[in-house]
């Protein structure tokens, strides 16, 4: 059984369906985890007090996590730990400490976003199973291959995919020994996960750090369509799509909700479990989802899954819709009708709360009592007998005990490391590792593994014996491995700063990005590098871009974050046909193919590179040539980075500030659209712009460009000229984006003039910064000030 606590199966076999999806439940705190177990979850996902993407959940201490694992495993439920945020350099020591503590406690997997963490797990914690977080927004075959190369066992497919896309990627993943999971119920994000910066820019609370303030659900000044919550999506529920989901072959059905209450978790998991059982037993889906409607919801939609992206996926109210739904169902939406519905909902939830409390009363995460008996005499192995409430086992040392005493000068305060240096230590008193004090210290570590050593018996152990300390340590680790059902004990890792700069003096260059072919000649009188932004939807224009790059070999193509289906294949074909001298990519699927084709590649700004281990991960595993450093980092956070040798770092000092990219049409509830739903012409043929303003009078620009998804931009462009002086000898290039994205930022210079003054800034010309500030305003560099 699977269960998640804190942020990401049920064994079902239907007809010829070969794979049995688990039911994966959220566990934001201990009560919710118990509720999920009681409801029959096959697995739970949960987070610690640090390093997870739901910092508003109750979350767990490591001691509580250990107890949860014992409880869950005792009820045929797996536990996956969310470590699914990006991690700054200063957190490395604390992260290693956490990993050392959790690696041997029986976890069934860790959910990961940060490439630096992928590197550390691959180097030092290979026994931990790795699941790719939804924050990596996996949506094409190349991304699956990229993640598999990093040791990933399971990927979460992004919520925007439809059934055909899920089926295709699942089949492909299975062919590469990777499992897939999909969200089936809970809150919807408007933006593709991992590339939303709206909360980071507006509130200083990054979604990539588990601190999203959900500004997309804020109230806005009424739009032309009369909507106050124009970006507020309904919740996802694919309850009636279950059979199709099972037929798609996905391995895990994941429920969102780590910040939901325990009664919500129980009700939703229970409904889905019964639904699955009915499908298994009777080969038919249930038709009653009333329990789901009685829990907190914003209304339900399965639009993305069915490929029916329509205007009714939005709801003009971010609050609980349960009472209104019930009132509508009863045909009475008057004030009294809604009030009566609220009372009914309250009674239903109260009854579920009582039911859950009764069912979870027996579920405990308390430590399990344990007894250890140690015995042996000269000429025999040291025997360690371990007994719990439910089972017992016996272990023996590889070497035999010796009766010849070794009388070293060790005090009671001597450390095991000091003792071990002499290889063999006697047992002439209780003040050594075979005396009571030493053995109590050695085997007392079980108290940090979900057990409580209540009795340590040495009755059968003769005195004046010795054994190499490493043998005793091996027995200790074998006890822990057996108690926690581990294949092998992983010793604690000590991680040094393995990333070292090469010491070469770096003179940064200017890099310029354009998005219009007419701007190709902008750099004719400059030594700046020129980049060209490719669109999200490449399929229809692939031949044009092939011709363009063949005739402009000096231009570096920049691949977007989202490349789904035929557009990803078109991008791969473009690589094969053009073989550019280098490329920039915000999509790891393209990174994988660039590596395979020996094309130098640079990790783009939306791959969220924030620590040295992430840089090393890309360089060592995929021969990455360089990376953009995330604009979410502050000055001090960037200062701590260590650049790998022969690796280029890039920083964007000026660009329109992209906040969100969405597969949904953002204009339905803003300026309106003649279409009720998106069709095959929307992506390639639609070009629109609009603005929305929140109640703090902050304006956002909605943009739909030809061949691109819908996007939200900040009102003020990002400009950071300070970094050119603040941080030296690390960046090979400073980057400016001259794409034609109109915002509230006014630019008084033409593009050639901008290139001139930015070149002067990078060369250190006096007065260049002031020229730029006069030419471009208003702007923001709030992220550089606040950091993450």
Coordinates of N, CA, C and O in Angstrom, one line a residue, residues 509-516 519 522-523 528-534 556 558-560 584 586 604-606 628 631 650-659 705 708 711 713 716-720 733-743 745 747 749-752 754-755 758 762 772 776 779:
X509 N 31.4 38.0 -21.3 CA 31.0 38.6 -22.6 C 29.5 38.9 -22.4 O 28.8 38.5 -21.5
X510 N 29.0 39.7 -23.4 CA 27.6 40.0 -23.5 C 26.9 38.9 -24.4 O 27.4 38.6 -25.5
X511 N 25.8 38.4 -23.9 CA 25.0 37.5 -24.8 C 23.6 38.1 -24.9 O 23.1 38.7 -24.0
X512 N 23.1 38.0 -26.1 CA 21.8 38.7 -26.5 C 20.9 37.6 -27.0 O 21.2 36.8 -27.9
X513 N 19.6 37.7 -26.6 CA 18.6 36.8 -27.1 C 17.6 37.6 -27.9 O 17.1 38.6 -27.4
X514 N 17.2 37.1 -29.1 CA 16.2 37.7 -29.9 C 15.1 36.6 -30.2 O 15.4 35.4 -30.0
X515 N 14.0 37.1 -30.7 CA 12.9 36.1 -31.0 C 12.4 36.4 -32.4 O 11.4 35.7 -32.8
X516 N 12.9 37.4 -33.1 CA 12.5 37.7 -34.4 C 13.7 37.6 -35.4 O 14.8 38.1 -35.1
X519 N 16.0 40.5 -36.5 CA 17.0 41.1 -35.6 C 18.3 40.4 -35.7 O 19.2 40.7 -34.9
X522 N 21.7 42.4 -35.5 CA 21.9 43.3 -34.4 C 23.3 43.3 -33.9 O 23.9 44.3 -33.4
X523 N 24.0 42.2 -34.0 CA 25.3 42.0 -33.4 C 26.5 42.1 -34.4 O 27.6 41.8 -34.1
X528 N 29.3 40.3 -29.2 CA 28.3 39.6 -28.3 C 27.9 38.3 -29.0 O 27.8 38.2 -30.2
X529 N 27.6 37.3 -28.2 CA 27.0 36.1 -28.6 C 25.5 36.3 -28.9 O 24.8 36.9 -28.1
X530 N 25.0 35.7 -29.9 CA 23.6 35.9 -30.3 C 22.8 34.5 -30.1 O 23.2 33.5 -30.5
X531 N 21.7 34.6 -29.4 CA 20.8 33.5 -29.1 C 19.4 33.8 -29.7 O 19.0 34.9 -29.8
X532 N 18.8 32.7 -30.1 CA 17.4 32.8 -30.7 C 16.4 31.9 -30.0 O 16.7 30.7 -29.8
X533 N 15.4 32.5 -29.5 CA 14.4 31.8 -28.7 C 13.4 31.0 -29.6 O 12.7 31.6 -30.4
X534 N 13.4 29.7 -29.5 CA 12.4 28.9 -30.3 C 11.1 28.9 -29.6 O 11.0 29.0 -28.3
X556 N 22.9 30.7 -31.5 CA 22.6 29.6 -30.6 C 21.1 29.4 -30.4 O 20.5 30.4 -30.0
X558 N 17.7 28.5 -28.5 CA 17.3 28.4 -27.1 C 16.0 27.6 -27.1 O 15.0 28.1 -27.7
X559 N 16.0 26.4 -26.5 CA 14.8 25.6 -26.5 C 14.0 25.9 -25.3 O 14.5 26.1 -24.2
X560 N 12.6 25.9 -25.4 CA 11.7 26.2 -24.3 C 11.6 25.1 -23.3 O 12.1 24.0 -23.5
X584 N 21.2 26.2 -25.9 CA 20.7 26.4 -24.6 C 19.3 25.7 -24.5 O 18.5 25.8 -25.4
X586 N 15.9 24.8 -21.8 CA 15.2 24.8 -20.6 C 14.4 23.5 -20.4 O 13.6 23.3 -19.5
X604 N 19.4 26.1 -19.3 CA 18.7 27.4 -19.4 C 18.2 27.9 -18.0 O 18.3 27.2 -17.0
X605 N 17.8 29.2 -17.9 CA 17.4 29.8 -16.7 C 16.2 29.1 -16.0 O 16.0 29.3 -14.8
X606 N 15.4 28.4 -16.7 CA 14.2 27.7 -16.1 C 14.5 26.3 -15.7 O 13.5 25.6 -15.3
X628 N 22.8 28.6 -16.8 CA 22.3 29.9 -16.3 C 22.1 29.7 -14.8 O 21.5 28.7 -14.4
X631 N 17.6 33.3 -11.4 CA 17.4 34.6 -11.0 C 16.7 34.7 -9.7 O 16.5 35.8 -9.2
X650 N 26.3 31.6 -16.6 CA 25.6 32.7 -17.3 C 24.6 33.2 -16.3 O 24.0 32.5 -15.6
X651 N 24.4 34.6 -16.4 CA 23.4 35.2 -15.6 C 22.6 36.2 -16.4 O 23.3 37.1 -17.1
X652 N 21.3 36.2 -16.4 CA 20.5 37.1 -17.2 C 20.3 38.4 -16.3 O 19.7 38.4 -15.3
X653 N 20.8 39.5 -16.9 CA 20.7 40.7 -16.1 C 19.6 41.6 -16.6 O 19.2 42.5 -15.9
X654 N 19.0 41.2 -17.7 CA 17.8 42.0 -18.2 C 16.9 41.1 -19.0 O 17.3 40.5 -20.0
X655 N 15.6 41.0 -18.6 CA 14.7 40.3 -19.4 C 13.2 40.6 -18.9 O 13.0 41.0 -17.8
X656 N 12.2 40.4 -19.8 CA 10.9 40.4 -19.4 C 10.7 39.3 -18.3 O 11.2 38.2 -18.5
X657 N 10.0 39.6 -17.3 CA 10.0 38.7 -16.1 C 8.8 37.7 -16.3 O 7.6 38.0 -16.0
X658 N 9.1 36.5 -16.8 CA 8.1 35.5 -17.1 C 7.7 34.9 -15.7 O 8.5 34.4 -15.0
X659 N 6.4 34.9 -15.4 CA 5.9 34.4 -14.2 C 5.2 33.0 -14.3 O 5.4 32.2 -13.4
X705 N 1.4 34.4 -27.7 CA 2.1 34.7 -29.0 C 1.8 33.5 -29.9 O 1.5 32.3 -29.5
X708 N 3.0 29.6 -29.3 CA 3.4 29.5 -27.9 C 2.2 29.3 -27.0 O 1.1 29.6 -27.3
X711 N 1.0 32.8 -21.4 CA 2.0 33.2 -20.4 C 1.5 34.4 -19.7 O 0.7 35.2 -20.1
X713 N 3.3 37.7 -17.5 CA 4.5 38.4 -17.3 C 4.3 39.5 -16.2 O 3.2 40.0 -16.0
X716 N 6.8 44.9 -14.5 CA 8.1 45.5 -14.6 C 9.2 44.4 -15.0 O 9.2 43.4 -14.4
X717 N 10.0 44.7 -16.0 CA 11.0 43.8 -16.4 C 12.1 43.7 -15.3 O 12.2 44.6 -14.4
X718 N 12.8 42.6 -15.4 CA 13.9 42.4 -14.5 C 15.2 43.1 -15.0 O 15.5 42.9 -16.1
X719 N 15.8 43.8 -14.1 CA 17.1 44.5 -14.4 C 18.0 44.4 -13.2 O 17.7 44.9 -12.2
X720 N 19.2 43.8 -13.4 CA 20.1 43.7 -12.3 C 21.5 44.1 -12.8 O 22.3 43.2 -13.3
X733 N 29.4 34.9 -19.0 CA 28.5 35.7 -19.8 C 27.4 36.4 -19.0 O 26.9 35.8 -18.1
X734 N 27.1 37.6 -19.4 CA 25.9 38.3 -18.9 C 24.9 38.4 -20.0 O 25.3 38.8 -21.1
X735 N 23.7 38.1 -19.8 CA 22.7 37.8 -20.8 C 21.6 38.9 -20.8 O 21.2 39.3 -19.7
X736 N 21.2 39.4 -21.9 CA 20.0 40.3 -22.0 C 19.1 39.7 -23.0 O 19.4 39.2 -24.1
X737 N 17.8 39.8 -22.7 CA 16.7 39.3 -23.5 C 16.0 40.5 -24.2 O 15.4 41.3 -23.6
X738 N 16.2 40.5 -25.6 CA 15.6 41.6 -26.3 C 14.3 41.1 -27.1 O 14.0 41.7 -28.2
X739 N 13.7 40.1 -26.6 CA 12.4 39.6 -27.2 C 11.4 40.7 -27.2 O 11.4 41.6 -26.3
X740 N 10.5 40.7 -28.1 CA 9.5 41.8 -28.2 C 8.3 41.5 -27.3 O 7.2 41.2 -27.8
X741 N 8.5 41.5 -26.0 CA 7.4 41.3 -25.0 C 7.2 42.7 -24.4 O 8.0 43.2 -23.7
X742 N 6.0 43.2 -24.6 CA 5.7 44.5 -24.1 C 5.1 44.4 -22.7 O 4.1 43.7 -22.5
X743 N 5.6 45.2 -21.8 CA 5.1 45.3 -20.4 C 5.0 46.8 -20.1 O 5.1 47.7 -21.0
X745 N 7.3 48.4 -18.5 CA 8.6 48.9 -18.6 C 8.8 49.7 -19.9 O 8.6 49.2 -21.0
X747 N 11.2 51.6 -22.6 CA 12.6 51.5 -23.1 C 12.8 52.6 -24.1 O 12.1 52.7 -25.2
X749 N 15.7 53.5 -25.6 CA 16.8 53.2 -26.6 C 16.2 52.1 -27.6 O 15.4 51.2 -27.2
X750 N 16.7 52.1 -28.8 CA 16.4 51.0 -29.7 C 17.3 49.8 -29.3 O 18.2 49.9 -28.4
X751 N 17.1 48.7 -30.0 CA 17.9 47.5 -29.6 C 19.4 47.7 -29.8 O 20.2 47.2 -28.9
X752 N 19.8 48.3 -30.8 CA 21.2 48.6 -31.1 C 21.8 49.4 -29.9 O 22.9 49.2 -29.5
X754 N 20.6 49.6 -26.9 CA 20.7 48.8 -25.7 C 22.0 48.0 -25.7 O 22.7 47.8 -24.7
X755 N 22.2 47.4 -26.8 CA 23.4 46.5 -26.9 C 24.7 47.3 -26.6 O 25.6 46.9 -25.9
X758 N 24.8 48.2 -22.7 CA 25.1 47.0 -21.9 C 26.5 46.5 -22.1 O 27.1 46.0 -21.2
X762 N 29.4 45.9 -19.1 CA 30.2 44.7 -18.8 C 31.7 45.0 -19.0 O 32.5 44.4 -18.3
X772 N 21.9 53.0 -18.5 CA 20.9 51.9 -18.5 C 19.6 52.2 -17.7 O 18.5 52.0 -18.1
X776 N 15.9 52.4 -19.3 CA 14.9 51.3 -19.0 C 14.3 51.6 -17.6 O 15.0 51.5 -16.6
X779 N 11.7 49.1 -13.4 CA 12.2 47.7 -13.4 C 12.2 47.2 -12.0 O 12.0 47.9 -11.0

